[in-house]
Short mmCIF file of C-alpha atoms and ligand atoms in Angstrom, two decimals:
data_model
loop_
_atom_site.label_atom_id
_atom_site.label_comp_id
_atom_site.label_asym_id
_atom_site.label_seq_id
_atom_site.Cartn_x
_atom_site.Cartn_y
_atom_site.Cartn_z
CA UNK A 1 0.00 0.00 0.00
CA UNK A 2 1.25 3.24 -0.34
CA UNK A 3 1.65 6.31 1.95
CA UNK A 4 -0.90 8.46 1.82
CA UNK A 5 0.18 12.02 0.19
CA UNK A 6 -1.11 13.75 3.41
CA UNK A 7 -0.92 12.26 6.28
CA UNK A 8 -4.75 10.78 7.87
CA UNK A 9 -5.51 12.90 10.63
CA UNK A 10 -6.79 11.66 13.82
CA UNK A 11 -10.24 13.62 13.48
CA UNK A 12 -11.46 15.77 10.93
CA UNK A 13 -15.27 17.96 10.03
CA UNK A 14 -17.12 16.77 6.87
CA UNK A 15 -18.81 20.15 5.41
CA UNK A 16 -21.01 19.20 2.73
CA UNK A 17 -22.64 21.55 0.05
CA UNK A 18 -26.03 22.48 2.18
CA UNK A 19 -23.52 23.51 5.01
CA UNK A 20 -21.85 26.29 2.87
CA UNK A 21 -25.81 26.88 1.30
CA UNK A 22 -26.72 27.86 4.98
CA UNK A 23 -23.47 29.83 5.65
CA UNK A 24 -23.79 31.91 2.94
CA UNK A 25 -27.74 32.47 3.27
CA UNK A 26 -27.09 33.78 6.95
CA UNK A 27 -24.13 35.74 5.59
CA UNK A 28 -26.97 37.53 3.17
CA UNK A 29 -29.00 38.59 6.20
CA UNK A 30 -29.96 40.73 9.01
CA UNK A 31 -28.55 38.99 12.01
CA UNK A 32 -24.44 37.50 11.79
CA UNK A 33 -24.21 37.33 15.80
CA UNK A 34 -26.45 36.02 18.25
CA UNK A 35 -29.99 35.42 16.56
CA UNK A 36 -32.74 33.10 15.14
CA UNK A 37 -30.13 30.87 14.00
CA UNK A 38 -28.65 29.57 17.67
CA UNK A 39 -32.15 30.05 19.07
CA UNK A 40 -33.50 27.31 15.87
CA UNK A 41 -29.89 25.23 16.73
CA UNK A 42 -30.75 25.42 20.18
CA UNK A 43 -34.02 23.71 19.99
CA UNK A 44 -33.06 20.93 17.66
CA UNK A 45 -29.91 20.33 19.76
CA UNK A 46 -32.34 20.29 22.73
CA UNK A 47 -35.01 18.00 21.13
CA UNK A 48 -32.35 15.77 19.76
CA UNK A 49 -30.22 15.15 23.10
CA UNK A 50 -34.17 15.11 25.09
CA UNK A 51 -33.01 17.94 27.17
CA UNK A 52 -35.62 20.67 28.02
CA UNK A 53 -33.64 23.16 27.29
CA UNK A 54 -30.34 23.78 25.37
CA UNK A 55 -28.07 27.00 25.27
CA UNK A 56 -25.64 27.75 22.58
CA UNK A 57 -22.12 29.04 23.43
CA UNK A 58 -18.62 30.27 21.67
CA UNK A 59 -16.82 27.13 22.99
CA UNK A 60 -16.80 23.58 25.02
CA UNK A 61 -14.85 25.76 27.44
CA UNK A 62 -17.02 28.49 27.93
CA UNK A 63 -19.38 25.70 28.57
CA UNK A 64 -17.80 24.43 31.41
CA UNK A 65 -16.47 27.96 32.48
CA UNK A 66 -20.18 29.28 32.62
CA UNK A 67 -21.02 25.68 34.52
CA UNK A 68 -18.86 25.91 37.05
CA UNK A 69 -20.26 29.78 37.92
CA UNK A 70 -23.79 28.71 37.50
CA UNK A 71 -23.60 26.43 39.92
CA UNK A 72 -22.51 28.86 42.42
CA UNK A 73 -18.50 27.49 43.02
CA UNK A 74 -16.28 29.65 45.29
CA UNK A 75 -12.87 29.82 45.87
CA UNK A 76 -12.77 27.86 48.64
CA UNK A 77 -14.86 24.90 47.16
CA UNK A 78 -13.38 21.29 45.79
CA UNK A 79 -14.62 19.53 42.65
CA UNK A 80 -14.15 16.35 42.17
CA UNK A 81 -12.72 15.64 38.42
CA UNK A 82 -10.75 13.60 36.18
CA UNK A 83 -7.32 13.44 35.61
CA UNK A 84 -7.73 11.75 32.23
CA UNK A 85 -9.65 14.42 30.03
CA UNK A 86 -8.64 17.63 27.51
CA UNK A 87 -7.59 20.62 30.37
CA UNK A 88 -10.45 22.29 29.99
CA UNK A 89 -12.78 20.09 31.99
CA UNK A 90 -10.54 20.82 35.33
CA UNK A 91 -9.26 24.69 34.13
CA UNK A 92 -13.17 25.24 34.27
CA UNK A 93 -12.66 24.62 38.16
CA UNK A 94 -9.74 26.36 38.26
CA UNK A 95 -10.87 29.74 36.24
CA UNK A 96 -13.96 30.32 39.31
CA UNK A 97 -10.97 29.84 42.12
CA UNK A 98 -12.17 26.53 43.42
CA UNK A 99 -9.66 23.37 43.50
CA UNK A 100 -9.85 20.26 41.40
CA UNK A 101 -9.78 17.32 43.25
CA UNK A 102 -8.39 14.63 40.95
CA UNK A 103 -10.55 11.23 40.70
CA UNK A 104 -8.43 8.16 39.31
CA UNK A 105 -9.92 6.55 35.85
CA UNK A 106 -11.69 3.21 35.86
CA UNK A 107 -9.02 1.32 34.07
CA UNK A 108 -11.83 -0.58 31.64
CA UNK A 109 -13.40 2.70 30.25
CA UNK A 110 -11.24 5.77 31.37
CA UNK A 111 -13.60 7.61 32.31
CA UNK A 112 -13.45 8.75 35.95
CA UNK A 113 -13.29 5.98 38.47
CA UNK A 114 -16.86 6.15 40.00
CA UNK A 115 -15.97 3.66 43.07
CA UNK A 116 -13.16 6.01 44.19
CA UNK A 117 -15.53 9.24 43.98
CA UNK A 118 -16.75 8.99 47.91
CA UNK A 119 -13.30 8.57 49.13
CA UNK A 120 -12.39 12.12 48.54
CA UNK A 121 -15.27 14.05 49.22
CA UNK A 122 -14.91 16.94 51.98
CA UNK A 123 -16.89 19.19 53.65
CA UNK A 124 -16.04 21.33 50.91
CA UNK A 125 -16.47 19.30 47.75
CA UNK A 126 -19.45 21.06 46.10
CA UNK A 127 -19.34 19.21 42.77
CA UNK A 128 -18.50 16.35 40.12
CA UNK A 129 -16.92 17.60 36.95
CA UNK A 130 -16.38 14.25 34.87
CA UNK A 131 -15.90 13.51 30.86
CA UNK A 132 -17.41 10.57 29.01
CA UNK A 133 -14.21 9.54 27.51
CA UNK A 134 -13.82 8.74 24.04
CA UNK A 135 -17.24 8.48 23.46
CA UNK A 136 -18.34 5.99 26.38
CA UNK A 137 -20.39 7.67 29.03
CA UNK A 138 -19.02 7.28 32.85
CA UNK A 139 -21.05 5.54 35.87
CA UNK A 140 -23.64 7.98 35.65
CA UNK A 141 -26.22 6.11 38.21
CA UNK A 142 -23.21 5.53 40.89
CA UNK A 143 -22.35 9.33 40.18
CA UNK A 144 -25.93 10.50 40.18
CA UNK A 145 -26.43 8.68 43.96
CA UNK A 146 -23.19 9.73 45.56
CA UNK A 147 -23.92 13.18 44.30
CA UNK A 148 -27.29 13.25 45.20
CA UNK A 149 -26.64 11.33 48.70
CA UNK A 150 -23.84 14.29 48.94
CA UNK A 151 -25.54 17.20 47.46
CA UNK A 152 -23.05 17.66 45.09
CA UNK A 153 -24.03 19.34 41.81
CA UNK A 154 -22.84 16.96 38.35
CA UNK A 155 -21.18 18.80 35.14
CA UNK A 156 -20.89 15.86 32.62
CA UNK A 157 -18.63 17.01 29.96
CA UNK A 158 -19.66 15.44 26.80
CA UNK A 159 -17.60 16.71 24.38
CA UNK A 160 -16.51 13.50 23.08
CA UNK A 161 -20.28 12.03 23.58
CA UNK A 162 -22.67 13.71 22.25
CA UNK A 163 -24.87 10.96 20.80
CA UNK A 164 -23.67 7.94 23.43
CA UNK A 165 -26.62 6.34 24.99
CA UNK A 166 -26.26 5.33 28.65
CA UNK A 167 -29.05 3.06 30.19
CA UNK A 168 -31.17 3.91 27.30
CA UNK A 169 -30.95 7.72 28.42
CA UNK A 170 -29.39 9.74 25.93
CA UNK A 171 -25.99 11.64 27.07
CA UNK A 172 -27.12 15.32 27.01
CA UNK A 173 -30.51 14.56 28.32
CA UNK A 174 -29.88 15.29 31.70
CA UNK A 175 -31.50 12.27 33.03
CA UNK A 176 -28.04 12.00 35.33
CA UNK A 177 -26.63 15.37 35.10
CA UNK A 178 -27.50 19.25 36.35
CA UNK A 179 -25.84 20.24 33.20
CA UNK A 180 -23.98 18.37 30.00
CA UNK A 181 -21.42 20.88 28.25
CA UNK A 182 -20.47 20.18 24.64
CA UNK A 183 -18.18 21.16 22.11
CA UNK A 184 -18.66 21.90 18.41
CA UNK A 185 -14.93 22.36 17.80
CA UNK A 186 -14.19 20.01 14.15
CA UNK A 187 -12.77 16.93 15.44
CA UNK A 188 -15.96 16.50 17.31
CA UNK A 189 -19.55 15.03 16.14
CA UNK A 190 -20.95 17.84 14.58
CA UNK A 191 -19.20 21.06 13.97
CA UNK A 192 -19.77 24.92 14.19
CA UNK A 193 -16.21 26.10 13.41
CA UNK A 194 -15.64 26.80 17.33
CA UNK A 195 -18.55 26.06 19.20
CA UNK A 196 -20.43 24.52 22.31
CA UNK A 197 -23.17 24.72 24.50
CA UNK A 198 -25.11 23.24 28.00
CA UNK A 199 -28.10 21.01 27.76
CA UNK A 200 -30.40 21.04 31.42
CA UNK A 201 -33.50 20.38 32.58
CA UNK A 202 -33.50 23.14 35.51
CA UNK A 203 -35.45 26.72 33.84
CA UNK A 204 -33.40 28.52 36.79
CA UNK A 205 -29.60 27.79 35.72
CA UNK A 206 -31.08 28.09 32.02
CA UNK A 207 -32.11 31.70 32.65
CA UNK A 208 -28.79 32.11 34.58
CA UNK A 209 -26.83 30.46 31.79
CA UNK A 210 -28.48 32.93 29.50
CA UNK A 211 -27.69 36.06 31.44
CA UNK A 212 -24.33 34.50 31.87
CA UNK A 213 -23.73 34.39 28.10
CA UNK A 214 -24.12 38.35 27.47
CA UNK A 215 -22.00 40.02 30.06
CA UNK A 216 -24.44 38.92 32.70
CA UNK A 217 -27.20 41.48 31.06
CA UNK A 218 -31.30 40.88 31.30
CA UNK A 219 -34.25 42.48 29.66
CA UNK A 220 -36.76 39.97 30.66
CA UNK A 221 -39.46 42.62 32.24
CA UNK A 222 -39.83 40.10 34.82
CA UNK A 223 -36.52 39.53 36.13
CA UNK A 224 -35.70 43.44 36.22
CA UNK A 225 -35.32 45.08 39.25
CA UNK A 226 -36.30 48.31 38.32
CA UNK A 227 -40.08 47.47 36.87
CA UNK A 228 -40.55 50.99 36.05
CA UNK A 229 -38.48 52.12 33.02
CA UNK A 230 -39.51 51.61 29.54
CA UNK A 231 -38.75 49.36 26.53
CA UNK A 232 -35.24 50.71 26.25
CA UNK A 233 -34.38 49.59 29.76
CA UNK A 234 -31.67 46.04 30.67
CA UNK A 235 -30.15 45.06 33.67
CA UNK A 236 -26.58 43.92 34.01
CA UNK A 237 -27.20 41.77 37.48
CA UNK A 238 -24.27 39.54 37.38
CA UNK A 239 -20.79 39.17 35.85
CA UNK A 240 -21.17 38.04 32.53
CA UNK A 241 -18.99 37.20 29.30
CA UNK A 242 -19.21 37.21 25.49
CA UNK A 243 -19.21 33.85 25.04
CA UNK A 244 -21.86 34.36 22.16
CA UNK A 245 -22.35 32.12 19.07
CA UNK A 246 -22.92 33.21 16.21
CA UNK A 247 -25.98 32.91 13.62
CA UNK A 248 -23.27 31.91 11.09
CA UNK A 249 -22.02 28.82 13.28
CA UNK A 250 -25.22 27.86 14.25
CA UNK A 251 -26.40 27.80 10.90
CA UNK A 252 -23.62 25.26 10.11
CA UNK A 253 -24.65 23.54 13.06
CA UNK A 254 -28.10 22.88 12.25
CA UNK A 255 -27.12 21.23 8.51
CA UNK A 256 -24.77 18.69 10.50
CA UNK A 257 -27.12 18.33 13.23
CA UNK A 258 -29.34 16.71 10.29
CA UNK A 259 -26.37 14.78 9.17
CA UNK A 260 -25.82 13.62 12.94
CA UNK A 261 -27.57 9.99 12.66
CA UNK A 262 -25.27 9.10 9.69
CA UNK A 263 -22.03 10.50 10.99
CA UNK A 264 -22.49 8.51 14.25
CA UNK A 265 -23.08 5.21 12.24
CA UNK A 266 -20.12 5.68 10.32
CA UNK A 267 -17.73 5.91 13.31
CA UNK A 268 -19.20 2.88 14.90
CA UNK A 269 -18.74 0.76 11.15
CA UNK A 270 -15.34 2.09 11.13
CA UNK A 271 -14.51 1.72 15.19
CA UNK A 272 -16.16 -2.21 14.66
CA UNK A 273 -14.02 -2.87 11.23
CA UNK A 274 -10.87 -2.03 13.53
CA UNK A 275 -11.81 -4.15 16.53
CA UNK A 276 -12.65 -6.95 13.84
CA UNK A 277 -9.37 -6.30 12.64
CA UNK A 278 -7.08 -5.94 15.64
CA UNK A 279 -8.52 -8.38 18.03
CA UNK A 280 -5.48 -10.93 17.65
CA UNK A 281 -2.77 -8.31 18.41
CA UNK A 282 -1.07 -9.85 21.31
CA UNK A 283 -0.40 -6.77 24.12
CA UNK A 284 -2.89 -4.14 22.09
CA UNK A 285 -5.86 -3.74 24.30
CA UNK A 286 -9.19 -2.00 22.27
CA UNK A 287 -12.01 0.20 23.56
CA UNK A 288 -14.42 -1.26 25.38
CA UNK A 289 -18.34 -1.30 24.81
CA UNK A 290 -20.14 -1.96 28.33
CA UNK A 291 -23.71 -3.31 27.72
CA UNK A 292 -26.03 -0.72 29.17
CA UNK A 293 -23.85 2.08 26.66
CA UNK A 294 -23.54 2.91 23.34
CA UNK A 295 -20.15 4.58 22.36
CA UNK A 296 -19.99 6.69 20.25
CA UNK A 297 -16.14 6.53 19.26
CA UNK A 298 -14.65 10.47 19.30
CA UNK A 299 -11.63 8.72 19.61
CA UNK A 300 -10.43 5.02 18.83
CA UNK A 301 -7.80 4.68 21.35
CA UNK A 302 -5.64 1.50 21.32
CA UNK A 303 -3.69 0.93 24.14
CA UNK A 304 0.11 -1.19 24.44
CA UNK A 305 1.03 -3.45 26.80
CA UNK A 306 4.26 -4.87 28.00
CA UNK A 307 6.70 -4.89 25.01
CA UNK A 308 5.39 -2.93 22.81
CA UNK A 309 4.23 -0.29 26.23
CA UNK A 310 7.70 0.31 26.47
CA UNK A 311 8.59 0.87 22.96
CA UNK A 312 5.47 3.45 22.91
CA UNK A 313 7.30 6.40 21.38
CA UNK A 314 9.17 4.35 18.65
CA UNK A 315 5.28 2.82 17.31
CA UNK A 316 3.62 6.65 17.44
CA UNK A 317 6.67 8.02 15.36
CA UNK A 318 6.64 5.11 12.90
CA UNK A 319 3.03 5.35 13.04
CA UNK A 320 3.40 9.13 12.16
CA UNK A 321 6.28 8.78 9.28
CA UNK A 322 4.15 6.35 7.45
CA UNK A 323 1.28 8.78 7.14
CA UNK A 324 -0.99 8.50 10.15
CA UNK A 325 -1.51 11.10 12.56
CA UNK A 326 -1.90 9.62 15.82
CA UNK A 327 -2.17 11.24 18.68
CA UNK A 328 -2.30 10.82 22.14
CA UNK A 329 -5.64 11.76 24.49
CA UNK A 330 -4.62 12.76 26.60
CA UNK A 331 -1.19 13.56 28.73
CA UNK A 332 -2.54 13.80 32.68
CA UNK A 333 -3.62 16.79 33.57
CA UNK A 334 -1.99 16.58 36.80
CA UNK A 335 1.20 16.01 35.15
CA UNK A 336 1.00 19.25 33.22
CA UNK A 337 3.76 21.78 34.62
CA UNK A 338 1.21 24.26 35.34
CA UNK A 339 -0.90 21.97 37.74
CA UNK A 340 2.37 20.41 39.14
CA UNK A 341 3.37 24.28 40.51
CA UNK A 342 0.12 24.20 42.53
CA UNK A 343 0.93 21.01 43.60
CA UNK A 344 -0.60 17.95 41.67
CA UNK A 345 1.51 14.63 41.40
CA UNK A 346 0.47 12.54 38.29
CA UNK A 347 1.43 9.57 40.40
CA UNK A 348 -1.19 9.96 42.72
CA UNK A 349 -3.07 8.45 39.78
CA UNK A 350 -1.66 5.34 38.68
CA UNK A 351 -4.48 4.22 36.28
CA UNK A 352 -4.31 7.50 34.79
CA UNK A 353 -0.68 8.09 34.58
CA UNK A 354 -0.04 4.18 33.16
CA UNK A 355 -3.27 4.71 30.60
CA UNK A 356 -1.73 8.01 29.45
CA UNK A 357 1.59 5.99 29.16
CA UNK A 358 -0.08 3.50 27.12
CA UNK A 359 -2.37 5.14 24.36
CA UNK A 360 -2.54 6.08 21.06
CA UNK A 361 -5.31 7.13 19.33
CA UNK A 362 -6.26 6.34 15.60
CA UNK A 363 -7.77 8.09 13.00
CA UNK A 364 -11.44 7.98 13.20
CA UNK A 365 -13.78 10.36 11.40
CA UNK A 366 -17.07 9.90 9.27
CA UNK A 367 -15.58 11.60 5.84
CA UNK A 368 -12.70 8.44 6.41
CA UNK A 369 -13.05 6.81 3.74
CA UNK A 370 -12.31 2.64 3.57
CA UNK A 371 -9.38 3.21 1.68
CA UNK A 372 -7.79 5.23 4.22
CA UNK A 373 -9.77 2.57 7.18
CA UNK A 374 -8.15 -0.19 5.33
CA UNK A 375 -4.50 1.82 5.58
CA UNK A 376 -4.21 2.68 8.90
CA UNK A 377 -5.18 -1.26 9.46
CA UNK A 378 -2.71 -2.50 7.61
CA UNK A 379 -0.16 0.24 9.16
CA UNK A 380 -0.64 -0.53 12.41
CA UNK A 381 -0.73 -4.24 12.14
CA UNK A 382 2.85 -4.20 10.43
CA UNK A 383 4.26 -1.57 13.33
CA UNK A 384 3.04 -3.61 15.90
CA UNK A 385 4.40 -6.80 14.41
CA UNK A 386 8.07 -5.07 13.66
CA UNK A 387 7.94 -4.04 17.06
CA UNK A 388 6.70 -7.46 18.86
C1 PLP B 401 -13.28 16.60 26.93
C2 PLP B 401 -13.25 18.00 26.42
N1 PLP B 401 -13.76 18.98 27.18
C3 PLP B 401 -13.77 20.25 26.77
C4 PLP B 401 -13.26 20.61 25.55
C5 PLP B 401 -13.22 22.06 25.18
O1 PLP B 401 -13.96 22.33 24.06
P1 PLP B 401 -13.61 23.58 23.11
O2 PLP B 401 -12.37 23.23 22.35
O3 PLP B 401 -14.82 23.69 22.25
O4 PLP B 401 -13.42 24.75 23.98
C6 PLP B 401 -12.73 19.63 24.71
C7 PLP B 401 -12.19 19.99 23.39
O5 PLP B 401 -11.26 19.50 22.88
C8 PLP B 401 -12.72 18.28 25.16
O6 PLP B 401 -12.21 17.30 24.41
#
C-alpha cells in the first residue's frame, strides 16, 4: 500500500454543500451574531439530546467555564474531576478559584473511576466535573447517587459524547446530570467552526446560563429590578462574558445536526471494522463497549502493553512517518507543569498516569473513507508486528 500524500488525521469535520448553502444564506442577512439561527440550533440540539432546554455558546470551554459559575462554586470549594480528560474540563474549576480534586480513571473505560468518587469528598467538595471519555459515558447512576446522597451538583462534559446512549438515556438529556457541556470544535460530532453549549433540565440555571452568556445582562421585564423604566431599559445583574455564538455557526450547526444519525453510524462501522481487525494483536488492548452504553467513538484509542508499552514512542513516530496522525488523548492533567506548581503529582493516579503511558489514538472520522480505514489497518498491524 502506499503512503498516503497527506498524512490521515486523527479527526477531521465533513462540510457538505447544504452547510456552505446555509453559511452563505445567513451571511446575506440581518442577524451574523447572536440570533434566530442559535435560538432554531438550540431547539433541535435540545429536542435531539431530550433535554428541556439547550443554550448555545462560543466554545466547550465556555461551557464548562459558565457551569462551574452557575452552579454557584467559590474559591474555597473542591470539585471532584478527572485526571484523564482535555484541560479544559478541570481549568473550568480552576478559572472560578475553586480546586480540582483529581478522581483516578476506571481502568476498563477511562472515564473517571466512580468507586473512588466517595473517598475524597470533603466538607467542601461542592461538585463532580467528569468527561465521558472517548465516546463511552461514565457511571452515571453511581455518580448521580453519591452526588445526590452528597448534594453535590454533576457537570458531565460530553464533548466526546454527544450521541452515546447510557441506560437507554441519551448523554445530554440530563436524566443523570445538572448540566452536559459540549463542544462543536471540528474533530468532534458535529461542527460549528468553534462552538459549544449546556443542555439542562432546571429553567433557573437556564435563565442564569443565559444572562451568563451576554455580560451577565437581562431584559426579561420580569426579572428586572427596576419594573418601572420603559422598553429601552436592561439590567446587568451579574458578571457576565461574550461567550456568544454566532448565527453563522449555528447555521452550520443545524445542517450537520441533520447529518448527525449518519455520521455517528459511520464511526461505529469504522470503530467495529478495527476491533474486527485488531482483536489478535497480542499486548494491544481496544475500547471497550459496556452493555447498558452505546459509544460513540470520538476517539479510537488502542492501548500497548508490556513490550510494545515500552517501545510506545518508537510505534507513534513510525506510526506518524508512514502517514498516520496519531495522537495521544490525553497527557494527565496533573502532570501538566502548570498543575504540578500548585501542587498535583500525576502519580497519585496510577491508572491515569499508566493509561496516558499507554495510548494512542487512531484516525477515526465519518468523511474516512475505507481506503484510508483499510490503511491505517494494515499500518498498524505491520508496526506492531516489527515491534513485537
Ligand atoms: C473533553 C473535552 N472537554 C472540553 C473541551 C473544550 O472544548 P472547546 O475546544 O470547544 O473549547 C474539549 C475539546 O477539545 C474536550 O475534548
Amino acid at each position: 500500500m502506499k503512503i498516503p500524500p497527506k498524512k490521515i488525521p486523527y479527526g477531521k469535520q465533513w462540510i457538505g454543500n447544504e452547510e456552505v448553502r446555509a453559511v452563505t444564506s445567513v451571511l446575506r442577512s440581518d442577524f451574523l451574531t447572536q440570533g434566530p439561527k442559535v435560538r432554531e440550533f438550540e431547539t433541535a440540539l435540545a429536542r435531539k439530546v431530550g433535554a428541556k432546554y439547550a443554550i448555545a455558546m462560543a466554545n466547550g470551554t465556555a461551557a464548562l467555564h459558565l457551569a462551574a459559575i452557575a452552579i454557584g462554586l467559590k474559591p474555597s470549594d473542591e470539585v471532584l474531576t478527572t485526571p484523564i480528560s482535555f484541560l479544559a474540563t478541570s481549568n473550568a474549576v480552576l478559572y472560578v478559584g475553586a480546586k480540582p480534586v483529581f478522581v483516578d480513571i476506571d481502568p476498563v473505560t477511562q472515564c473517571i473511576d466512580a468507586s473512588q468518587i466517595e473517598k475524597k469528598i470533603t466538607a467542601r467538595t461542592k461538585a463532580i466535573f467528569f468527561t465521558d471519555f472517548a465516546g463511552h459515558p461514565a457511571e452515571l447512576k453511581t455518580i448521580f447517587a453519591i452526588a445526590r446522597r452528597h448534594k453535590l451538583k454533576i457537570v458531565e462534559d460530553a464533548a466526546h459524547s454527544f450521541g452515546a446512549v447510557y441506560c437507554h438515556s441519551k448523554i445530554g438529556s440530563c436524566r443523570y446530570a445538572d448540566m452536559t457541556t459540549f463542544s462543536f470544535h471540528p474533530v468532534k460530532h458535529i461542527t460549528t467552526g468553534e462552538g459549544g453549549a449546556i443542555t439542562t433540565n432546571d429553567q433557573k440555571l437556564y435563565t442564569r446560563l443565559c444572562a451568563l452568556r451576554a455580560h451577565g445582562v437581562t431584559r426579561d421585564p420580569g426579572r428586572l429590578h427596576d419594573k418601572k423604566q420603559g422598553g429601552w431599559y436592561y439590567e446587568m445583574q451579574e458578571l457576565g462574558f461574550n461567550y456568544r455564538l454566532t448565527d453563522i455557526q449555528a447555521a452550520l450547526g443545524i445542517e450537520q445536526l441533520k447529518k448527525f444519525d449518519a455520521f455517528v453510524a459511520r464511526r461505529r462501522k469504522i470503530a467495529e471494522k478495527y476491533k474486527k481487525e485488531f482483536r489478535n494483536l497480542q499486548n494491544v488492548l481496544l475500547p471497550v463497549e459496556k452493555m447498558e452504553c452505546k459509544h460513540i467513538y470520538h476517539l479510537f484509542v488502542i492501548r500497548l502493553q508490556g513490550r510494545l508499552a515500552e517501545r510506545r514512542k518508537a510505534i507513534f513516530e513510525e506510526l506518524q512517518r508512514r502517514g498516520i496522525g496519531v495522537q495521544v488523548h490525553y497527557i494527565p492533567i496533573p502532570a501538566q507543569p502548570y498543575y504540578r506548581k500548585l501542587g498535583y503529582r500525576a502519580a497519585d493516579h496510577s491508572n491515569a498516569q499508566a493509561y496516558s503511558r499507554s495510548a494512542i489514538s487512531l484516525p477515526i472520522f465519518p468523511k474516512m473513507p475505507d481506503r484510508e480505514v483499510d490503511f491505517v489497518i494494515k499500518t498498524v498491524k505491520d508496526v506492531v508486528r516489527l515491534y513485537s
